[in-house]
Amino acid sequence: MWRSLSVLLVFLAHAICRPPTQDDVAALFDASFISESPANNWTIDYDRKLAEFALDFAAAAYSKDPTPCLAKNNATLIRRVQVPCDYIDDQCWAFVARSEEWIIFAVRGTKTKLQLITELVESMTAPKMTFPAGGSVQRYFYSALQSLWKAGFGALLKDLKVEFPKAKMLFTGHSLGGALASLASSMFAYEHPTMAKPDEVFLITFGQPRVGNILYAAAHDKIVPNSWRLVHSHDIVPHLPYCFEDFWTKCTAGRNHTPYHHGTEIWYPEDMNNSSIFRICTAEPINEDASCSNEYYVHFNIIDHLAYLGKDVDLHGTTGCKDTRRAAKKRYYMLSNRTKP
């Protein structure tokens, strides 16, 4: 089942992507479309402990009752909502929580295979939408963010930051939740530039798809420099919607039409245990490092999307962020074996 879904996603990604024009090719190496390296931007280095902290909140977004995960991290739930995401009535679940040091915004990831396919098809067929902070973004993601902002999250985050000015802001999510967290962090930083200083806003996502074009990526890197996109081995979702590649199979700007990641990928090429190796991906193309996960496109699969930092993300959240490593490992290998011929 999961193998068939992986094949379908790859097929749709290639089949629906708009073929490049001559103007696209002429602009591939236009310097005006290249953002500054995030290596010169971030104010702190990647921190595994902070990523584990963020994962608990990203996982908690999958639960109708996120309070056990929040209590584990000495955080309090401020507000939680469920709002429609799309025309097939899929819901976006999101919450805001607060700890002594952090104000946290977390969004649930894709819950069903149908929702994942809907995201992919709509993202690649519907025109992008202009984003206030800069560039253009996938219509599905921006429409979902607008639903959350209309539910009062933008105003709530502002009020909390005013009340707790020394608190840092953490935006997080897995899968679709990562895409919405990316947009939310950019939107908040853009709307409140004096309140949300670059060294106070953090984005940590897990298996995040491409959100917008290269101009959005450049704008995001400027106002939310402390952004870490974790990618587990051959997870296919971070490579969707599909980018336009040059003759050397490197993602390019595609005259600002093609989807393009913002910074900064943290790639775990194998497993994601405490002792696992990882790579901070800052080589060229900027934000689409061809030597990291992009290089292994023939191995992309959906199974690696389910588990991050040694935990089944959905299961981790719905069981209260307890130590579910054995259960997650059992489920992971069970699903992996189903994909074998």
PDB file of C-alpha atoms in Angstrom, residues 25-302:
ATOM      1  CA  VAL A  25      16.179  28.225 -18.820  1.00  0.00           C
ATOM      2  CA  ALA A  26      17.644  31.661 -19.514  1.00  0.00           C
ATOM      3  CA  ALA A  27      16.994  32.678 -15.909  1.00  0.00           C
ATOM      4  CA  LEU A  28      18.269  29.550 -14.187  1.00  0.00           C
ATOM      5  CA  PHE A  29      21.545  31.119 -13.208  1.00  0.00           C
ATOM      6  CA  ASP A  30      20.290  34.687 -12.860  1.00  0.00           C
ATOM      7  CA  ALA A  31      21.898  35.996  -9.667  1.00  0.00           C
ATOM      8  CA  SER A  32      18.782  37.992  -8.837  1.00  0.00           C
ATOM      9  CA  PHE A  33      17.027  34.751  -7.974  1.00  0.00           C
ATOM     10  CA  ILE A  34      19.695  33.454  -5.590  1.00  0.00           C
ATOM     11  CA  SER A  35      19.208  34.133  -1.907  1.00  0.00           C
ATOM     12  CA  GLU A  36      21.967  34.762   0.576  1.00  0.00           C
ATOM     13  CA  SER A  37      23.396  31.690   2.219  1.00  0.00           C
ATOM     14  CA  PRO A  38      21.642  30.901   5.484  1.00  0.00           C
ATOM     15  CA  ALA A  39      25.072  29.923   6.805  1.00  0.00           C
ATOM     16  CA  ASN A  40      25.682  33.629   7.224  1.00  0.00           C
ATOM     17  CA  ASN A  41      22.279  34.205   8.752  1.00  0.00           C
ATOM     18  CA  TRP A  42      21.439  31.958  11.680  1.00  0.00           C
ATOM     19  CA  THR A  43      22.176  33.178  15.198  1.00  0.00           C
ATOM     20  CA  ILE A  44      22.536  29.748  16.830  1.00  0.00           C
ATOM     21  CA  ASP A  45      23.795  26.390  15.614  1.00  0.00           C
ATOM     22  CA  TYR A  46      21.516  23.413  15.063  1.00  0.00           C
ATOM     23  CA  ASP A  47      20.676  21.873  18.435  1.00  0.00           C
ATOM     24  CA  ARG A  48      19.510  18.247  18.693  1.00  0.00           C
ATOM     25  CA  LYS A  49      17.950  18.864  22.114  1.00  0.00           C
ATOM     26  CA  LEU A  50      15.934  21.787  20.805  1.00  0.00           C
ATOM     27  CA  ALA A  51      14.811  19.619  17.884  1.00  0.00           C
ATOM     28  CA  GLU A  52      13.630  16.923  20.310  1.00  0.00           C
ATOM     29  CA  PHE A  53      11.804  19.592  22.299  1.00  0.00           C
ATOM     30  CA  ALA A  54      10.086  20.787  19.103  1.00  0.00           C
ATOM     31  CA  LEU A  55       9.194  17.235  18.055  1.00  0.00           C
ATOM     32  CA  ASP A  56       7.118  16.731  21.200  1.00  0.00           C
ATOM     33  CA  PHE A  57       4.967  19.708  20.217  1.00  0.00           C
ATOM     34  CA  ALA A  58       4.787  18.733  16.546  1.00  0.00           C
ATOM     35  CA  ALA A  59       3.697  15.250  17.606  1.00  0.00           C
ATOM     36  CA  ALA A  60       1.234  16.606  20.172  1.00  0.00           C
ATOM     37  CA  ALA A  61      -0.606  18.364  17.353  1.00  0.00           C
ATOM     38  CA  TYR A  62      -1.801  14.918  16.203  1.00  0.00           C
ATOM     39  CA  SER A  63      -3.637  14.375  19.491  1.00  0.00           C
ATOM     40  CA  LYS A  64      -7.065  15.658  20.488  1.00  0.00           C
ATOM     41  CA  ASP A  65      -5.529  16.179  23.921  1.00  0.00           C
ATOM     42  CA  PRO A  66      -1.979  17.549  23.614  1.00  0.00           C
ATOM     43  CA  THR A  67      -1.662  18.350  27.324  1.00  0.00           C
ATOM     44  CA  PRO A  68       0.368  15.234  28.306  1.00  0.00           C
ATOM     45  CA  CYS A  69       3.087  16.181  25.799  1.00  0.00           C
ATOM     46  CA  LEU A  70       2.953  19.772  26.980  1.00  0.00           C
ATOM     47  CA  ALA A  71       3.185  18.788  30.646  1.00  0.00           C
ATOM     48  CA  LYS A  72       6.281  16.727  29.870  1.00  0.00           C
ATOM     49  CA  ASN A  73       7.927  19.977  28.736  1.00  0.00           C
ATOM     50  CA  ASN A  74       6.493  22.205  31.487  1.00  0.00           C
ATOM     51  CA  ALA A  75       4.241  23.975  28.978  1.00  0.00           C
ATOM     52  CA  THR A  76       0.612  25.078  29.261  1.00  0.00           C
ATOM     53  CA  LEU A  77      -2.012  24.878  26.535  1.00  0.00           C
ATOM     54  CA  ILE A  78      -3.357  28.312  25.607  1.00  0.00           C
ATOM     55  CA  ARG A  79      -5.666  27.478  22.693  1.00  0.00           C
ATOM     56  CA  ARG A  80      -6.349  24.562  20.356  1.00  0.00           C
ATOM     57  CA  VAL A  81      -8.559  24.564  17.232  1.00  0.00           C
ATOM     58  CA  GLN A  82      -9.671  22.299  14.397  1.00  0.00           C
ATOM     59  CA  VAL A  83     -10.484  24.171  11.179  1.00  0.00           C
ATOM     60  CA  PRO A  84     -11.256  22.987   7.611  1.00  0.00           C
ATOM     61  CA  CYS A  85      -8.174  22.812   5.385  1.00  0.00           C
ATOM     62  CA  ASP A  86      -9.612  22.050   1.958  1.00  0.00           C
ATOM     63  CA  TYR A  87     -12.648  21.286  -0.175  1.00  0.00           C
ATOM     64  CA  ILE A  88     -12.786  17.640   0.941  1.00  0.00           C
ATOM     65  CA  ASP A  89     -13.244  18.784   4.543  1.00  0.00           C
ATOM     66  CA  ASP A  90      -9.867  17.675   5.865  1.00  0.00           C
ATOM     67  CA  GLN A  91      -9.059  19.504   9.071  1.00  0.00           C
ATOM     68  CA  CYS A  92      -6.017  21.396  10.249  1.00  0.00           C
ATOM     69  CA  TRP A  93      -5.354  20.917  13.947  1.00  0.00           C
ATOM     70  CA  ALA A  94      -3.223  23.530  15.635  1.00  0.00           C
ATOM     71  CA  PHE A  95      -2.476  24.848  19.096  1.00  0.00           C
ATOM     72  CA  VAL A  96      -0.552  27.523  20.931  1.00  0.00           C
ATOM     73  CA  ALA A  97       1.236  26.720  24.175  1.00  0.00           C
ATOM     74  CA  ARG A  98       3.575  28.554  26.512  1.00  0.00           C
ATOM     75  CA  SER A  99       6.441  27.566  28.739  1.00  0.00           C
ATOM     76  CA  GLU A 100       8.664  29.784  30.847  1.00  0.00           C
ATOM     77  CA  GLU A 101      11.030  30.326  27.915  1.00  0.00           C
ATOM     78  CA  TRP A 102       8.905  29.705  24.830  1.00  0.00           C
ATOM     79  CA  ILE A 103       5.689  30.601  23.031  1.00  0.00           C
ATOM     80  CA  ILE A 104       4.951  27.587  20.812  1.00  0.00           C
ATOM     81  CA  PHE A 105       2.788  27.317  17.707  1.00  0.00           C
ATOM     82  CA  ALA A 106       2.308  23.752  16.418  1.00  0.00           C
ATOM     83  CA  VAL A 107       0.275  22.328  13.525  1.00  0.00           C
ATOM     84  CA  ARG A 108      -0.714  18.738  12.800  1.00  0.00           C
ATOM     85  CA  GLY A 109       0.625  17.049   9.683  1.00  0.00           C
ATOM     86  CA  THR A 110      -1.177  15.243   6.918  1.00  0.00           C
ATOM     87  CA  LYS A 111      -3.455  12.613   8.405  1.00  0.00           C
ATOM     88  CA  THR A 112      -4.734  10.592   5.425  1.00  0.00           C
ATOM     89  CA  LYS A 113      -3.417   9.413   2.061  1.00  0.00           C
ATOM     90  CA  LEU A 114      -6.281  11.246   0.347  1.00  0.00           C
ATOM     91  CA  GLN A 115      -5.304  14.500   2.014  1.00  0.00           C
ATOM     92  CA  LEU A 116      -1.679  14.039   0.935  1.00  0.00           C
ATOM     93  CA  ILE A 117      -2.724  13.492  -2.680  1.00  0.00           C
ATOM     94  CA  THR A 118      -5.087  16.490  -2.508  1.00  0.00           C
ATOM     95  CA  GLU A 119      -2.239  18.687  -1.249  1.00  0.00           C
ATOM     96  CA  LEU A 120       0.061  17.519  -4.026  1.00  0.00           C
ATOM     97  CA  VAL A 121      -2.436  17.893  -6.872  1.00  0.00           C
ATOM     98  CA  GLU A 122      -3.768  21.265  -5.720  1.00  0.00           C
ATOM     99  CA  SER A 123      -0.292  22.610  -5.004  1.00  0.00           C
ATOM    100  CA  MET A 124       0.947  21.721  -8.476  1.00  0.00           C
ATOM    101  CA  THR A 125      -2.129  22.653 -10.518  1.00  0.00           C
ATOM    102  CA  ALA A 126      -3.509  25.729  -8.750  1.00  0.00           C
ATOM    103  CA  PRO A 127      -1.678  29.047  -9.292  1.00  0.00           C
ATOM    104  CA  LYS A 128       0.559  30.123  -6.440  1.00  0.00           C
ATOM    105  CA  MET A 129      -0.587  32.931  -4.185  1.00  0.00           C
ATOM    106  CA  THR A 130       1.400  36.059  -3.467  1.00  0.00           C
ATOM    107  CA  PHE A 131       2.676  36.003   0.098  1.00  0.00           C
ATOM    108  CA  PRO A 132       2.862  39.259   2.107  1.00  0.00           C
ATOM    109  CA  ALA A 133       6.410  38.653   3.351  1.00  0.00           C
ATOM    110  CA  GLY A 134       7.679  38.078  -0.184  1.00  0.00           C
ATOM    111  CA  GLY A 135       7.451  35.686  -3.093  1.00  0.00           C
ATOM    112  CA  SER A 136       4.648  33.275  -3.889  1.00  0.00           C
ATOM    113  CA  VAL A 137       3.545  30.120  -2.066  1.00  0.00           C
ATOM    114  CA  GLN A 138       1.471  27.036  -2.753  1.00  0.00           C
ATOM    115  CA  ARG A 139      -2.240  27.849  -2.690  1.00  0.00           C
ATOM    116  CA  TYR A 140      -3.191  24.859  -0.510  1.00  0.00           C
ATOM    117  CA  PHE A 141      -0.771  25.838   2.245  1.00  0.00           C
ATOM    118  CA  TYR A 142      -1.596  29.540   2.220  1.00  0.00           C
ATOM    119  CA  SER A 143      -5.359  28.893   2.276  1.00  0.00           C
ATOM    120  CA  ALA A 144      -4.873  26.621   5.284  1.00  0.00           C
ATOM    121  CA  LEU A 145      -2.769  29.259   7.060  1.00  0.00           C
ATOM    122  CA  GLN A 146      -5.421  31.892   6.401  1.00  0.00           C
ATOM    123  CA  SER A 147      -7.968  29.617   8.066  1.00  0.00           C
ATOM    124  CA  LEU A 148      -5.762  29.407  11.154  1.00  0.00           C
ATOM    125  CA  TRP A 149      -5.122  33.156  11.174  1.00  0.00           C
ATOM    126  CA  LYS A 150      -8.893  33.801  10.884  1.00  0.00           C
ATOM    127  CA  ALA A 151      -9.305  31.516  13.892  1.00  0.00           C
ATOM    128  CA  GLY A 152      -7.311  34.078  15.858  1.00  0.00           C
ATOM    129  CA  PHE A 153      -3.846  32.563  16.038  1.00  0.00           C
ATOM    130  CA  GLY A 154      -2.046  35.570  14.606  1.00  0.00           C
ATOM    131  CA  ALA A 155      -3.626  37.911  17.149  1.00  0.00           C
ATOM    132  CA  LEU A 156      -3.076  35.422  19.972  1.00  0.00           C
ATOM    133  CA  LEU A 157       0.631  35.074  19.220  1.00  0.00           C
ATOM    134  CA  LYS A 158       0.973  38.850  19.170  1.00  0.00           C
ATOM    135  CA  ASP A 159      -0.826  39.216  22.511  1.00  0.00           C
ATOM    136  CA  LEU A 160       1.366  36.571  24.118  1.00  0.00           C
ATOM    137  CA  LYS A 161       4.549  38.173  22.812  1.00  0.00           C
ATOM    138  CA  VAL A 162       3.407  41.532  24.207  1.00  0.00           C
ATOM    139  CA  GLU A 163       2.643  39.950  27.574  1.00  0.00           C
ATOM    140  CA  PHE A 164       5.887  37.944  27.635  1.00  0.00           C
ATOM    141  CA  PRO A 165       8.381  40.037  25.636  1.00  0.00           C
ATOM    142  CA  LYS A 166      11.417  37.965  26.647  1.00  0.00           C
ATOM    143  CA  ALA A 167       9.877  34.696  25.448  1.00  0.00           C
ATOM    144  CA  LYS A 168      11.231  33.139  22.257  1.00  0.00           C
ATOM    145  CA  MET A 169       8.857  31.997  19.517  1.00  0.00           C
ATOM    146  CA  LEU A 170       8.911  28.393  18.283  1.00  0.00           C
ATOM    147  CA  PHE A 171       6.963  27.343  15.182  1.00  0.00           C
ATOM    148  CA  THR A 172       6.896  23.621  14.484  1.00  0.00           C
ATOM    149  CA  GLY A 173       5.106  20.858  12.654  1.00  0.00           C
ATOM    150  CA  HIS A 174       5.482  17.593  10.776  1.00  0.00           C
ATOM    151  CA  SER A 175       4.626  17.162   7.073  1.00  0.00           C
ATOM    152  CA  LEU A 176       1.793  19.575   6.190  1.00  0.00           C
ATOM    153  CA  GLY A 177       2.210  20.987   9.690  1.00  0.00           C
ATOM    154  CA  GLY A 178       5.777  21.946   8.812  1.00  0.00           C
ATOM    155  CA  ALA A 179       4.620  23.847   5.725  1.00  0.00           C
ATOM    156  CA  LEU A 180       2.051  25.787   7.738  1.00  0.00           C
ATOM    157  CA  ALA A 181       4.557  26.433  10.525  1.00  0.00           C
ATOM    158  CA  SER A 182       6.947  27.849   7.917  1.00  0.00           C
ATOM    159  CA  LEU A 183       4.308  30.255   6.612  1.00  0.00           C
ATOM    160  CA  ALA A 184       3.180  31.151  10.143  1.00  0.00           C
ATOM    161  CA  SER A 185       6.717  32.013  11.242  1.00  0.00           C
ATOM    162  CA  SER A 186       7.254  34.187   8.166  1.00  0.00           C
ATOM    163  CA  MET A 187       3.872  35.859   8.530  1.00  0.00           C
ATOM    164  CA  PHE A 188       4.400  36.646  12.206  1.00  0.00           C
ATOM    165  CA  ALA A 189       7.927  37.962  11.656  1.00  0.00           C
ATOM    166  CA  TYR A 190       6.724  40.086   8.737  1.00  0.00           C
ATOM    167  CA  GLU A 191       3.720  41.517  10.588  1.00  0.00           C
ATOM    168  CA  HIS A 192       5.694  42.319  13.748  1.00  0.00           C
ATOM    169  CA  PRO A 193       9.289  43.159  12.747  1.00  0.00           C
ATOM    170  CA  THR A 194      10.071  45.104  15.925  1.00  0.00           C
ATOM    171  CA  MET A 195       8.439  42.544  18.183  1.00  0.00           C
ATOM    172  CA  ALA A 196       9.734  39.382  16.505  1.00  0.00           C
ATOM    173  CA  LYS A 197      13.473  39.910  16.189  1.00  0.00           C
ATOM    174  CA  PRO A 198      15.350  37.362  14.039  1.00  0.00           C
ATOM    175  CA  ASP A 199      17.153  35.879  17.033  1.00  0.00           C
ATOM    176  CA  GLU A 200      13.833  35.332  18.856  1.00  0.00           C
ATOM    177  CA  VAL A 201      11.920  33.401  16.170  1.00  0.00           C
ATOM    178  CA  PHE A 202      12.661  29.722  15.515  1.00  0.00           C
ATOM    179  CA  LEU A 203      11.274  27.292  12.966  1.00  0.00           C
ATOM    180  CA  ILE A 204      11.912  23.557  13.371  1.00  0.00           C
ATOM    181  CA  THR A 205      10.057  21.220  11.034  1.00  0.00           C
ATOM    182  CA  PHE A 206      10.050  17.522  10.249  1.00  0.00           C
ATOM    183  CA  GLY A 207       9.496  16.218   6.721  1.00  0.00           C
ATOM    184  CA  GLN A 208       8.359  19.631   5.461  1.00  0.00           C
ATOM    185  CA  PRO A 209       7.325  19.886   1.785  1.00  0.00           C
ATOM    186  CA  ARG A 210       8.396  22.775  -0.433  1.00  0.00           C
ATOM    187  CA  VAL A 211       6.251  25.769   0.488  1.00  0.00           C
ATOM    188  CA  GLY A 212       6.868  28.448  -2.141  1.00  0.00           C
ATOM    189  CA  ASN A 213       9.170  29.796  -4.818  1.00  0.00           C
ATOM    190  CA  ILE A 214      12.728  31.035  -4.475  1.00  0.00           C
ATOM    191  CA  LEU A 215      11.653  34.582  -3.648  1.00  0.00           C
ATOM    192  CA  TYR A 216       9.644  33.255  -0.726  1.00  0.00           C
ATOM    193  CA  ALA A 217      12.708  31.237   0.310  1.00  0.00           C
ATOM    194  CA  ALA A 218      14.883  34.346   0.222  1.00  0.00           C
ATOM    195  CA  ALA A 219      12.352  36.386   2.207  1.00  0.00           C
ATOM    196  CA  HIS A 220      11.968  33.619   4.785  1.00  0.00           C
ATOM    197  CA  ASP A 221      15.726  33.222   5.211  1.00  0.00           C
ATOM    198  CA  LYS A 222      16.031  36.928   5.907  1.00  0.00           C
ATOM    199  CA  ILE A 223      13.315  37.279   8.559  1.00  0.00           C
ATOM    200  CA  VAL A 224      13.418  33.765  10.107  1.00  0.00           C
ATOM    201  CA  PRO A 225      17.103  32.803   9.858  1.00  0.00           C
ATOM    202  CA  ASN A 226      16.910  30.216  12.652  1.00  0.00           C
ATOM    203  CA  SER A 227      15.050  27.669  10.544  1.00  0.00           C
ATOM    204  CA  TRP A 228      15.871  23.968  10.590  1.00  0.00           C
ATOM    205  CA  ARG A 229      14.169  21.534   8.201  1.00  0.00           C
ATOM    206  CA  LEU A 230      14.904  18.006   9.401  1.00  0.00           C
ATOM    207  CA  VAL A 231      14.837  15.325   6.707  1.00  0.00           C
ATOM    208  CA  HIS A 232      14.868  11.627   7.571  1.00  0.00           C
ATOM    209  CA  SER A 233      16.923   9.625   5.092  1.00  0.00           C
ATOM    210  CA  HIS A 234      14.818   9.085   1.931  1.00  0.00           C
ATOM    211  CA  ASP A 235      11.589  10.762   3.033  1.00  0.00           C
ATOM    212  CA  ILE A 236       9.793  11.729  -0.188  1.00  0.00           C
ATOM    213  CA  VAL A 237       7.640  14.554   1.199  1.00  0.00           C
ATOM    214  CA  PRO A 238      10.454  17.174   1.480  1.00  0.00           C
ATOM    215  CA  HIS A 239      10.887  16.722  -2.289  1.00  0.00           C
ATOM    216  CA  LEU A 240       7.290  17.623  -3.092  1.00  0.00           C
ATOM    217  CA  PRO A 241       6.036  19.601  -4.919  1.00  0.00           C
ATOM    218  CA  TYR A 242       8.744  18.694  -7.380  1.00  0.00           C
ATOM    219  CA  CYS A 243      11.357  21.316  -8.249  1.00  0.00           C
ATOM    220  CA  PHE A 244      12.615  22.075 -11.746  1.00  0.00           C
ATOM    221  CA  GLU A 245      16.020  20.450 -12.248  1.00  0.00           C
ATOM    222  CA  ASP A 246      18.818  21.376 -14.630  1.00  0.00           C
ATOM    223  CA  PHE A 247      20.855  18.921 -16.670  1.00  0.00           C
ATOM    224  CA  TRP A 248      22.871  18.025 -13.569  1.00  0.00           C
ATOM    225  CA  THR A 249      19.699  17.117 -11.639  1.00  0.00           C
ATOM    226  CA  LYS A 250      20.023  20.150  -9.369  1.00  0.00           C
ATOM    227  CA  CYS A 251      17.013  22.178  -8.289  1.00  0.00           C
ATOM    228  CA  THR A 252      16.958  25.619  -9.890  1.00  0.00           C
ATOM    229  CA  ALA A 253      14.974  28.839  -9.588  1.00  0.00           C
ATOM    230  CA  GLY A 254      13.099  28.098 -12.809  1.00  0.00           C
ATOM    231  CA  ARG A 255      12.515  31.834 -13.348  1.00  0.00           C
ATOM    232  CA  ASN A 256      10.773  31.939  -9.996  1.00  0.00           C
ATOM    233  CA  HIS A 257       8.011  29.529 -11.028  1.00  0.00           C
ATOM    234  CA  THR A 258       9.222  26.274  -9.542  1.00  0.00           C
ATOM    235  CA  PRO A 259       8.872  25.230  -5.873  1.00  0.00           C
ATOM    236  CA  TYR A 260      12.071  25.871  -3.934  1.00  0.00           C
ATOM    237  CA  HIS A 261      13.042  25.252  -0.304  1.00  0.00           C
ATOM    238  CA  HIS A 262      14.088  27.866   2.211  1.00  0.00           C
ATOM    239  CA  GLY A 263      16.943  27.121   4.635  1.00  0.00           C
ATOM    240  CA  THR A 264      18.213  25.056   6.274  1.00  0.00           C
ATOM    241  CA  GLU A 265      18.103  21.304   5.690  1.00  0.00           C
ATOM    242  CA  ILE A 266      19.389  19.023   8.441  1.00  0.00           C
ATOM    243  CA  TRP A 267      19.735  15.646   6.783  1.00  0.00           C
ATOM    244  CA  TYR A 268      20.020  12.366   8.648  1.00  0.00           C
ATOM    245  CA  PRO A 269      21.117   9.929   5.912  1.00  0.00           C
ATOM    246  CA  GLU A 270      20.344   6.792   7.925  1.00  0.00           C
ATOM    247  CA  ASP A 271      18.461   6.558  11.223  1.00  0.00           C
ATOM    248  CA  MET A 272      17.849   9.430  13.636  1.00  0.00           C
ATOM    249  CA  ASN A 273      18.996   8.121  17.004  1.00  0.00           C
ATOM    250  CA  ASN A 274      21.044  10.193  19.446  1.00  0.00           C
ATOM    251  CA  SER A 275      24.282   8.871  17.979  1.00  0.00           C
ATOM    252  CA  SER A 276      23.226   9.165  14.333  1.00  0.00           C
ATOM    253  CA  ILE A 277      25.264  11.282  11.984  1.00  0.00           C
ATOM    254  CA  PHE A 278      23.658  14.273  10.320  1.00  0.00           C
ATOM    255  CA  ARG A 279      24.668  16.900   7.803  1.00  0.00           C
ATOM    256  CA  ILE A 280      23.927  20.635   7.832  1.00  0.00           C
ATOM    257  CA  CYS A 281      23.221  21.195   4.152  1.00  0.00           C
ATOM    258  CA  THR A 282      24.681  24.525   2.997  1.00  0.00           C
ATOM    259  CA  ALA A 283      26.345  23.575  -0.298  1.00  0.00           C
ATOM    260  CA  GLU A 284      25.004  24.637  -3.688  1.00  0.00           C
ATOM    261  CA  PRO A 285      22.352  25.095  -4.840  1.00  0.00           C
ATOM    262  CA  ILE A 286      21.643  27.236  -1.782  1.00  0.00           C
ATOM    263  CA  ASN A 287      18.823  25.632   0.277  1.00  0.00           C
ATOM    264  CA  GLU A 288      18.616  22.747  -2.242  1.00  0.00           C
ATOM    265  CA  ASP A 289      22.034  21.206  -1.520  1.00  0.00           C
ATOM    266  CA  ALA A 290      22.543  18.596  -4.248  1.00  0.00           C
ATOM    267  CA  SER A 291      24.830  16.545  -2.007  1.00  0.00           C
ATOM    268  CA  CYS A 292      22.191  15.986   0.694  1.00  0.00           C
ATOM    269  CA  SER A 293      18.791  14.285   0.445  1.00  0.00           C
ATOM    270  CA  ASN A 294      18.160  15.642  -3.080  1.00  0.00           C
ATOM    271  CA  GLU A 295      20.895  13.373  -4.408  1.00  0.00           C
ATOM    272  CA  TYR A 296      19.075  10.149  -3.547  1.00  0.00           C
ATOM    273  CA  TYR A 297      15.863  10.602  -5.529  1.00  0.00           C
ATOM    274  CA  VAL A 298      15.801   6.992  -6.733  1.00  0.00           C
ATOM    275  CA  HIS A 299      15.341   5.869  -3.123  1.00  0.00           C
ATOM    276  CA  PHE A 300      12.551   8.256  -2.061  1.00  0.00           C
ATOM    277  CA  ASN A 301       9.796   6.570  -0.054  1.00  0.00           C
ATOM    278  CA  ILE A 302       6.892   7.396   2.246  1.00  0.00           C
TER     279      ILE A 302
END
